[in-house]
Coordinates of C-alpha atoms in Angstrom, one line a residue:
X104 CA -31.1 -3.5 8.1
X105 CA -30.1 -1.2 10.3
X106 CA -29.2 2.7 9.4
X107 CA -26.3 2.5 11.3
X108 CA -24.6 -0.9 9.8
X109 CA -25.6 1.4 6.4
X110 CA -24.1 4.3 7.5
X111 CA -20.6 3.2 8.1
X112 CA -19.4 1.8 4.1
X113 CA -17.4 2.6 1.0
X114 CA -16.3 2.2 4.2
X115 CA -19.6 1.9 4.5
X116 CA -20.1 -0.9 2.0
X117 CA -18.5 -3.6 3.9
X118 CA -20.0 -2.3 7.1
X119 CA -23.4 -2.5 5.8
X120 CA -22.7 -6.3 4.1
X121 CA -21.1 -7.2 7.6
X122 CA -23.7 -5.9 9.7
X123 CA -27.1 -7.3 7.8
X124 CA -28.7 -10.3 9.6
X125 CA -29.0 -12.8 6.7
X126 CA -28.8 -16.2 5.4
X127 CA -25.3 -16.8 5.0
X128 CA -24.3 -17.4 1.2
X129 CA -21.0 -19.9 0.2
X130 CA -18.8 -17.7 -1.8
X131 CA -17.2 -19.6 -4.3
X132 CA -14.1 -21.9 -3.8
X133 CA -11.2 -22.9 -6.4
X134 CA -12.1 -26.2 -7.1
X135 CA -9.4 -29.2 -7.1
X136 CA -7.4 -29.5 -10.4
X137 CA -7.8 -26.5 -11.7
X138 CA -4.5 -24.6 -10.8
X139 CA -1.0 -25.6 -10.7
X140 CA 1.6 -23.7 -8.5
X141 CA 3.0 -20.7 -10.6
X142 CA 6.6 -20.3 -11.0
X143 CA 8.4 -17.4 -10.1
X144 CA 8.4 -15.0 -12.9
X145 CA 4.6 -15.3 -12.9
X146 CA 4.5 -14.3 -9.2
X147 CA 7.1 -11.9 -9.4
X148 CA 4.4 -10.6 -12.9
X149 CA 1.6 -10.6 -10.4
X150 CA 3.1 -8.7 -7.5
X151 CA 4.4 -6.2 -10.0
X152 CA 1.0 -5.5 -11.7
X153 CA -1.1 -5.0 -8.3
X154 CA 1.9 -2.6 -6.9
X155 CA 1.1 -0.5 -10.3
X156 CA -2.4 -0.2 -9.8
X157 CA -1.7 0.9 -5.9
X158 CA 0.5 3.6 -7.2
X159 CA -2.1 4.9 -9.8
X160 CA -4.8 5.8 -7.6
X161 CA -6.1 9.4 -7.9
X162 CA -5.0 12.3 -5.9
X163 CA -8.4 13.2 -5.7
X164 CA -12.3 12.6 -6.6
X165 CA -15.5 13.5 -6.6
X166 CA -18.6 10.8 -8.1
X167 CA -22.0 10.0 -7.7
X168 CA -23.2 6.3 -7.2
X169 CA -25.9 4.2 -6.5
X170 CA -25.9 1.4 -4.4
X171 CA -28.0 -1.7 -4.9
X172 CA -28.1 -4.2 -2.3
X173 CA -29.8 -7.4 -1.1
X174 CA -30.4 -9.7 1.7
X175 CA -32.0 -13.2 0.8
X176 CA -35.6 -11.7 -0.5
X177 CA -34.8 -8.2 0.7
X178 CA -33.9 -5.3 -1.9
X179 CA -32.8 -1.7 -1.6
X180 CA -31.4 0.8 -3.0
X181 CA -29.2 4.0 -1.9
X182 CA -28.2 6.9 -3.4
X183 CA -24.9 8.8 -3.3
X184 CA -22.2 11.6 -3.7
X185 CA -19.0 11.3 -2.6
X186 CA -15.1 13.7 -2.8
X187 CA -11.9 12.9 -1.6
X188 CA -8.5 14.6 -1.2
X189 CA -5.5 12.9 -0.5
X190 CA -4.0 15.7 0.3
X191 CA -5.2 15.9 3.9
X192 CA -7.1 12.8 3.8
X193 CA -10.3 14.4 3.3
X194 CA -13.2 11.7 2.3
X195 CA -17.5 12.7 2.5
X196 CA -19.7 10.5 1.4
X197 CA -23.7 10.7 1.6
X198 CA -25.9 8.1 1.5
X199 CA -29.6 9.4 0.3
X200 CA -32.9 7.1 0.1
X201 CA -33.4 6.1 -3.3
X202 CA -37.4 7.0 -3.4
X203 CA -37.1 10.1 -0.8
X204 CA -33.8 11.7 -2.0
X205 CA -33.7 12.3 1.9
X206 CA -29.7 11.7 3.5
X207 CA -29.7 8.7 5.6
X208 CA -26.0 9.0 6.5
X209 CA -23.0 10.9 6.0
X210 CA -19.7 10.2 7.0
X211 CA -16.8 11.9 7.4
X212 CA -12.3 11.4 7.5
X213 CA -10.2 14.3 8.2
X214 CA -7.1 13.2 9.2
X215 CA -7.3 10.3 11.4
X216 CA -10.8 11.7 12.6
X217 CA -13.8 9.9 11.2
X218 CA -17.4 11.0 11.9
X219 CA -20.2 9.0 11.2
X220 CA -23.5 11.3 11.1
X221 CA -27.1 9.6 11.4
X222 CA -29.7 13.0 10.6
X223 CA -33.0 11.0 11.4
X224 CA -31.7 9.3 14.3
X225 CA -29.8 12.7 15.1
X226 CA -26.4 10.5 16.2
X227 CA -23.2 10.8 15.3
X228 CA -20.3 8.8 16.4
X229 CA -16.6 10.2 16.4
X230 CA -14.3 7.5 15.9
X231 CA -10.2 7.4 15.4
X232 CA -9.0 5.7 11.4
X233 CA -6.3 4.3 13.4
X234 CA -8.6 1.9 15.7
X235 CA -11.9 2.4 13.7
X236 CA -13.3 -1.4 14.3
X237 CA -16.7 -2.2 12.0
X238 CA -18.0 -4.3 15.1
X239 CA -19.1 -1.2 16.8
X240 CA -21.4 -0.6 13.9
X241 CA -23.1 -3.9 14.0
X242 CA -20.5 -5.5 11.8
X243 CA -17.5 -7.7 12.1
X244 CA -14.2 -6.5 12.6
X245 CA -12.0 -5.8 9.0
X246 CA -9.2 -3.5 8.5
X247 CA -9.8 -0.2 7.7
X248 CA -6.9 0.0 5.6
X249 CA -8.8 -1.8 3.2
X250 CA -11.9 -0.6 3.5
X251 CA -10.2 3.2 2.7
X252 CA -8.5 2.2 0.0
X253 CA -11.0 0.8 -1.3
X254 CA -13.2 3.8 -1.1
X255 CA -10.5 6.0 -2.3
X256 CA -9.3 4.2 -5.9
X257 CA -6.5 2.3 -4.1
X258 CA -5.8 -1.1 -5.8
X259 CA -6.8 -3.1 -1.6
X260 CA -4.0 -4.8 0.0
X261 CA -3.4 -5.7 3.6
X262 CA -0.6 -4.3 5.7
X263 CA 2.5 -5.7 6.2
X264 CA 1.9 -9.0 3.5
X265 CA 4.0 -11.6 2.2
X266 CA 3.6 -13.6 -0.9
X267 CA 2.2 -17.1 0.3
X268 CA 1.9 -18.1 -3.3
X269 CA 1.0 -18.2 -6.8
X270 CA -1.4 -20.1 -8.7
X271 CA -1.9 -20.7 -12.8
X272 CA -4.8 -22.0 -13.9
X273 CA -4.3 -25.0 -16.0
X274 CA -6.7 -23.0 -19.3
X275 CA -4.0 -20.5 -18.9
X276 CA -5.8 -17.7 -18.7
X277 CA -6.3 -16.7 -15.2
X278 CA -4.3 -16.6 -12.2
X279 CA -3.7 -16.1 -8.6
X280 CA -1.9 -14.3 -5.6
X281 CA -2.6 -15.3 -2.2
X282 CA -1.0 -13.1 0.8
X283 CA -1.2 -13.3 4.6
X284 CA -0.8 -11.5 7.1
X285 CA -1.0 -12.3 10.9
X286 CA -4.8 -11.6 10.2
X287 CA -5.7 -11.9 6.8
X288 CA -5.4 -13.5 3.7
X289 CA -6.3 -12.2 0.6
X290 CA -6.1 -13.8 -2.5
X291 CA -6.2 -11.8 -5.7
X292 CA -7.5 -13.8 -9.2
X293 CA -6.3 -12.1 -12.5
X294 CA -8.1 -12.4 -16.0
X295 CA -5.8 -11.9 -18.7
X296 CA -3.3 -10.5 -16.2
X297 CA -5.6 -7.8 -14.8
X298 CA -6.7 -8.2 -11.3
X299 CA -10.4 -8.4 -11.1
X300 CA -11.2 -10.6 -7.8
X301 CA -10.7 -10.3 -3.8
X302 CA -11.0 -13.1 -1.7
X303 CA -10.7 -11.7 2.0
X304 CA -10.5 -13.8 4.5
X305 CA -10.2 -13.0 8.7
X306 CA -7.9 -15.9 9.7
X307 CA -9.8 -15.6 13.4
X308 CA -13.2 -15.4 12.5
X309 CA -13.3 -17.3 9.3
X310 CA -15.7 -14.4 7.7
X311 CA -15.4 -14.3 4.0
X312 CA -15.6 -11.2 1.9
X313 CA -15.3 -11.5 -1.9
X314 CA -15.0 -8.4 -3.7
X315 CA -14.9 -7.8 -7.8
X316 CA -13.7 -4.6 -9.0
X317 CA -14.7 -3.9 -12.8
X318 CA -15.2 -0.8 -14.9
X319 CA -11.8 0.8 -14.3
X320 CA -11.9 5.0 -15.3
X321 CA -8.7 6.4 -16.3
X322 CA -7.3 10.0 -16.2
X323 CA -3.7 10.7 -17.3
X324 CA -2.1 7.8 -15.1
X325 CA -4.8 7.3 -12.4
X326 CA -7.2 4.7 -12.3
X327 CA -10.6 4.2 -10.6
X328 CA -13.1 1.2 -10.2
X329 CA -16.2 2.5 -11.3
X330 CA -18.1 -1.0 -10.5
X331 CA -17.4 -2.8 -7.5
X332 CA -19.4 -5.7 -5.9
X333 CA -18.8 -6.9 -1.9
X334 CA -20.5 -10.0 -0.9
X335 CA -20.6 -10.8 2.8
X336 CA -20.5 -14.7 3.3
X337 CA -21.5 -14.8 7.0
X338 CA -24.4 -12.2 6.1
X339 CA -25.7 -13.5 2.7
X340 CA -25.9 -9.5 1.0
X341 CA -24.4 -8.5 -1.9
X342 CA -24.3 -5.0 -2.4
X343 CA -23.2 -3.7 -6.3
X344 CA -22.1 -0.1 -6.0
X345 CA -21.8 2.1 -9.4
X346 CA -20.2 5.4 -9.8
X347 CA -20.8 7.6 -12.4
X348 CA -20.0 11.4 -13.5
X349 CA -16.3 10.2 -11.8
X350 CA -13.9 13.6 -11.9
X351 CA -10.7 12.9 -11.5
X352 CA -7.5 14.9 -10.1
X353 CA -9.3 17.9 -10.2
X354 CA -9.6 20.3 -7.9
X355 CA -12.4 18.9 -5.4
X356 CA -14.0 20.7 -2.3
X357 CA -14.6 17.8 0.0
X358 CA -17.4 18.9 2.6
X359 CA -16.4 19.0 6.4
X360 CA -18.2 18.3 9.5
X361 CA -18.3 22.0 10.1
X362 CA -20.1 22.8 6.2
X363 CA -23.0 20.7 7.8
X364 CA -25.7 22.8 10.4
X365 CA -25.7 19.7 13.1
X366 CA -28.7 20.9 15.3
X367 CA -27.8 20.6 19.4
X368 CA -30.3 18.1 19.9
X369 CA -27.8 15.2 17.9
X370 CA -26.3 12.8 20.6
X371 CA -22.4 12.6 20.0
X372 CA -20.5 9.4 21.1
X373 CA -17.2 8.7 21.3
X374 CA -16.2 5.5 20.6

């Protein structure tokens, strides 16, 4: 695996499960007979609870994590520190080898700029949030949007959706919302009327990304996944991430590019 596919997740996670060479894995499929289209009201219920969640993500952050990850027979492990500030948006993370405690990668968002910094490799790549594509990291190509909200305690949803529809199972307790979008479709399953499943799905590719979001940390009205799990169909990893000692809505100093001594040997590229 590649430092570079690594370097680029939270954001980085789906970069890394995209760009790992791997036996692909089937993610799992609704079998026949077990839902039953969902009325309105239920729908309408759905819709309602995942807008919630999107509106209760923190203003800011900081965390640790660790990061545990295979491919087929191959293990690893990362660790991690990231802070964010909406205010700005302002995101740092750093990825550090588990055994070593030496940083492998650190990227950075202010604004609409994003830098991906490689120390070892001395690289970094400048990109633009706008038009950041994860094929130029050795991955395939998945919104950003979702990758950043992800990363930042935003319940995921693609741009621009609409409600294709709405699925109860027929045990009654679990449910689902599928959306589209000219390039997506995402379909959200519910346990007890909390969201805890993403199926993501490019519509031109056919690559499959299942995500589960569990563990959620509160603070007055904001909420945070502290567990999440992205598995890569086309790639075969699964990568588990856990945060812990999660601050949120405090005050947080996110690190810059410029609180960083970047020696004049590191190749910048522009991408």
């Amino acid at each position: 695996m590649s430092m570079r596919a690594v370097g680029a997740v939270l954001v980085f996670l789906v970069v890394a499960a995209a760009g790992c060479a791997g036996k692909g894995v089937k993610i799992e499929e609704v079998a026949p007979g077990q839902y039953h289209p969902a009325d309105g009201t239920a729908v309408r219920a759905m819709i309602d609870v995942v807008a919630s969640l999107a509106k209760k993500s923190p203003a800011s952050y900081s965390a640790d994590f660790n990061v545990d990850g295979s491919t087929g027979a191959k293990k690893y492990r990362l660790l991690g520190s990231a802070q964010f500030n909406r205010d700005g948006r302002l995101l740092h993370v750093a990825f550090k080898d588990f055994i070593f405690k030496s940083t492998v990668s650190m990227f950075f968002q202010e604004g609409n700029v994003i830098r991906v910094y490689y120390p070892v490799e001395k690289k970094m790549f400048v990109d633009d949030a706008r038009t950041f594509d994860l094929a130029n990291y050795g991955g395939t190509s998945l919104d950003y949007g979702m990758i950043y909200d992800i990363a930042t305690g935003t319940f995921p949803l693609i741009k621009g959706y609409r409600v294709k529809e709405g699925l109860a199972s027929n045990s009654g307790n679990s449910s689902m919302l599928i959306l589209e979008n000219s390039s997506y479709n995402e379909t959200i399953s519910f346990k007890d009327g909390v969201p805890d499943k993403i199926l993501l799905i490019n519509r031109k590719t056919g690559e499959k990304f299942e995500v589960h979001l569990k563990k959620i940390v509160t603070r007055g009205d904001s909420v945070f996944f502290s567990n999440i799990m992205v598995i890569s169909g086309g790639s075969g990893l699964r990568l588990e991430i856990n945060f812990n000692r999660v601050d949120l809505n405090t005050p947080v100093k996110v690190k810059t590019i410029k609180d960083v001594a970047i020696p004049g040997s590191v190749k910048v590229y522009t991408m």
